[in-house]
Amino acid sequence: MNLYQTLRRKSTTAVAIAVFCICTSATIVNSVNFSGEWKLNESKSDLGQFGGRGAARTIKIASSDANGISIERISTNQNGEQVSRTENLTFDGKEAESKGGFGNSTRKATAKWSDDGQSMIVNAVMSFDRNGEKMEIKQKETWTLGDGGQTLTIESNSSSSFGETSMKLVYEKVK
């Protein structure tokens, strides 16, 4: 075999490996689909030191694909009223802003896939006024599916002037 044939064989092999890797990673990302309605299972969750205050009791995901995700989080405020916040996150690193939820809060968030393509990572900063003072809560969420897509687990770590807290929220699929 001459040098030309050896180089051609190696470059063909390299191209085949690259195509395989690209196809495999796209398949991994597309296999994780958070779509549906999810209800919080408090008995399976670790609600942290604040008892899950502010944690969504219901999450509705209208669409979830390789490009982005649309999330509606429904919570209960201190007065017992339902409040909701809708986020439309993309996986291209662009920051998305949403308003609502609690009082005059604004949440800026980005989403990305984990290196293995099996979890979604959301980094967010929520800003709001409390008694005339501007407050911020920084948050990192890691979303994973389990039980054949019937369980959604969100591990959440937050930091603010109140300190740091973490929660493990377990949701069960309703629809």
Short mmCIF file of C-alpha atoms in Angstrom, two decimals:
data_model
loop_
_atom_site.label_atom_id
_atom_site.label_comp_id
_atom_site.label_asym_id
_atom_site.label_seq_id
_atom_site.Cartn_x
_atom_site.Cartn_y
_atom_site.Cartn_z
CA MET A 1 0.00 0.00 0.00
CA ASN A 2 1.45 3.38 -0.94
CA LEU A 3 1.43 6.57 1.09
CA TYR A 4 -1.52 8.05 -0.83
CA GLN A 5 -3.74 5.02 -0.08
CA THR A 6 -2.75 5.02 3.60
CA LEU A 7 -3.61 8.73 4.00
CA ARG A 8 -6.89 8.31 2.12
CA ARG A 9 -7.92 5.37 4.33
CA LYS A 10 -7.07 7.32 7.52
CA SER A 11 -8.98 10.42 6.40
CA THR A 12 -12.02 8.30 5.43
CA THR A 13 -11.93 6.65 8.85
CA ALA A 14 -11.66 10.04 10.59
CA VAL A 15 -14.67 11.41 8.67
CA ALA A 16 -16.71 8.29 9.52
CA ILE A 17 -15.89 8.64 13.21
CA ALA A 18 -16.80 12.35 13.18
CA VAL A 19 -20.17 11.66 11.51
CA PHE A 20 -20.89 8.88 14.02
CA CYS A 21 -20.10 11.17 16.98
CA ILE A 22 -22.31 13.97 15.65
CA CYS A 23 -25.22 11.60 15.00
CA THR A 24 -24.85 9.92 18.40
CA SER A 25 -24.77 13.21 20.33
CA ALA A 26 -27.85 14.48 18.46
CA THR A 27 -29.67 11.27 19.33
CA ILE A 28 -28.78 11.61 23.01
CA VAL A 29 -30.07 15.20 23.21
CA ASN A 30 -33.26 14.40 21.31
CA SER A 31 -34.01 11.39 23.54
CA VAL A 32 -34.57 13.63 26.60
CA ASN A 33 -38.06 15.09 26.39
CA PHE A 34 -39.48 16.91 29.42
CA SER A 35 -42.86 17.63 27.74
CA GLY A 36 -45.97 17.10 29.81
CA GLU A 37 -47.55 18.12 33.09
CA TRP A 38 -45.70 17.35 36.30
CA LYS A 39 -46.91 17.43 39.93
CA LEU A 40 -44.59 17.81 42.89
CA ASN A 41 -44.36 14.75 45.14
CA GLU A 42 -43.42 16.33 48.47
CA SER A 43 -42.88 12.99 50.22
CA LYS A 44 -40.14 12.04 47.73
CA SER A 45 -38.60 15.54 47.68
CA ASP A 46 -36.07 17.25 49.93
CA LEU A 47 -37.62 20.72 50.30
CA GLY A 48 -34.59 22.26 52.02
CA GLN A 49 -34.37 24.58 54.99
CA PHE A 50 -37.20 26.86 53.80
CA GLY A 51 -39.68 24.01 53.25
CA GLY A 52 -39.83 24.38 49.48
CA ARG A 53 -41.20 27.92 49.68
CA GLY A 54 -41.36 29.17 46.12
CA ALA A 55 -41.02 25.69 44.60
CA ALA A 56 -43.46 25.04 41.77
CA ARG A 57 -46.22 22.63 42.74
CA THR A 58 -47.02 22.02 39.06
CA ILE A 59 -44.80 22.32 36.00
CA LYS A 60 -46.26 22.33 32.50
CA ILE A 61 -43.90 21.90 29.58
CA ALA A 62 -45.55 22.58 26.24
CA SER A 63 -42.51 21.82 24.13
CA SER A 64 -39.09 20.33 24.69
CA ASP A 65 -36.67 19.59 21.88
CA ALA A 66 -33.03 19.99 20.89
CA ASN A 67 -33.52 23.75 20.33
CA GLY A 68 -35.31 24.82 23.49
CA ILE A 69 -38.00 24.37 26.09
CA SER A 70 -41.14 26.25 27.18
CA ILE A 71 -41.82 25.94 30.92
CA GLU A 72 -44.80 27.14 32.98
CA ARG A 73 -44.21 26.91 36.75
CA ILE A 74 -47.28 27.17 38.99
CA SER A 75 -46.69 27.94 42.67
CA THR A 76 -48.64 29.18 45.66
CA ASN A 77 -47.76 32.54 47.23
CA GLN A 78 -47.87 33.46 50.94
CA ASN A 79 -51.57 34.35 50.62
CA GLY A 80 -52.39 30.89 49.25
CA GLU A 81 -53.01 32.22 45.73
CA GLN A 82 -51.71 30.45 42.64
CA VAL A 83 -49.07 32.31 40.69
CA SER A 84 -47.36 31.27 37.49
CA ARG A 85 -44.25 32.11 35.52
CA THR A 86 -43.60 31.07 31.93
CA GLU A 87 -40.07 30.77 30.53
CA ASN A 88 -39.01 30.08 26.97
CA LEU A 89 -35.41 28.89 27.16
CA THR A 90 -33.12 28.06 24.26
CA PHE A 91 -30.00 25.91 24.31
CA ASP A 92 -27.87 28.41 22.36
CA GLY A 93 -26.69 30.28 25.47
CA LYS A 94 -29.01 33.25 25.00
CA GLU A 95 -30.48 34.69 28.17
CA ALA A 96 -34.27 34.60 28.52
CA GLU A 97 -36.16 36.99 30.79
CA SER A 98 -39.48 36.24 32.44
CA LYS A 99 -41.62 38.28 34.79
CA GLY A 100 -44.29 37.32 37.25
CA GLY A 101 -44.39 34.62 39.78
CA PHE A 102 -43.83 36.41 43.05
CA GLY A 103 -44.57 40.11 43.25
CA ASN A 104 -42.45 42.23 40.95
CA SER A 105 -39.77 39.62 40.34
CA THR A 106 -37.78 39.24 37.15
CA ARG A 107 -35.89 36.06 36.31
CA LYS A 108 -33.08 35.90 33.77
CA ALA A 109 -32.03 32.38 32.82
CA THR A 110 -29.94 30.34 30.42
CA ALA A 111 -30.22 26.62 29.69
CA LYS A 112 -27.79 24.06 28.34
CA TRP A 113 -27.42 20.29 28.11
CA SER A 114 -25.01 18.45 30.37
CA ASP A 115 -21.92 16.96 28.74
CA ASP A 116 -23.60 13.54 28.52
CA GLY A 117 -26.80 15.02 27.06
CA GLN A 118 -28.99 13.43 29.74
CA SER A 119 -29.65 16.48 31.96
CA MET A 120 -30.65 20.08 31.41
CA ILE A 121 -28.83 22.72 33.43
CA VAL A 122 -30.56 26.05 34.08
CA ASN A 123 -28.62 28.98 35.55
CA ALA A 124 -30.78 31.89 36.68
CA VAL A 125 -30.80 35.13 38.62
CA MET A 126 -34.09 36.30 40.11
CA SER A 127 -34.33 39.98 41.05
CA PHE A 128 -37.06 41.60 43.13
CA ASP A 129 -37.71 44.43 45.56
CA ARG A 130 -38.33 43.63 49.19
CA ASN A 131 -39.32 46.56 51.38
CA GLY A 132 -37.61 48.97 48.97
CA GLU A 133 -34.40 46.96 48.85
CA LYS A 134 -33.28 45.22 45.66
CA MET A 135 -32.64 41.50 46.24
CA GLU A 136 -31.12 38.81 44.02
CA ILE A 137 -31.23 35.05 44.21
CA LYS A 138 -28.76 33.10 42.07
CA GLN A 139 -29.88 29.61 41.20
CA LYS A 140 -28.59 26.53 39.42
CA GLU A 141 -31.02 23.74 38.53
CA THR A 142 -30.18 20.33 37.12
CA TRP A 143 -33.16 18.57 35.50
CA THR A 144 -33.14 14.80 34.90
CA LEU A 145 -35.73 12.21 33.94
CA GLY A 146 -36.10 8.83 35.66
CA ASP A 147 -38.44 5.86 35.85
CA GLY A 148 -38.73 5.60 32.08
CA GLY A 149 -39.66 9.28 31.73
CA GLN A 150 -42.32 9.23 34.48
CA THR A 151 -40.28 11.13 37.09
CA LEU A 152 -38.66 14.56 36.75
CA THR A 153 -36.05 15.46 39.36
CA ILE A 154 -34.83 19.05 39.74
CA GLU A 155 -31.83 19.56 41.97
CA SER A 156 -31.71 23.23 42.87
CA ASN A 157 -28.94 25.21 44.57
CA SER A 158 -29.58 28.86 45.44
CA SER A 159 -27.57 31.65 47.02
CA SER A 160 -28.66 35.08 48.21
CA SER A 161 -28.09 37.50 51.07
CA PHE A 162 -30.10 35.02 53.19
CA GLY A 163 -27.47 32.34 52.61
CA GLU A 164 -27.34 29.18 50.55
CA THR A 165 -29.96 26.50 50.22
CA SER A 166 -30.53 23.38 48.17
CA MET A 167 -33.60 21.34 47.29
CA LYS A 168 -34.26 18.13 45.46
CA LEU A 169 -37.70 18.36 43.89
CA VAL A 170 -39.29 15.17 42.57
CA TYR A 171 -42.20 15.53 40.15
CA GLU A 172 -44.42 12.78 38.77
CA LYS A 173 -45.86 12.93 35.29
CA VAL A 174 -49.60 13.57 35.14
CA LYS A 175 -50.06 13.91 31.37
#
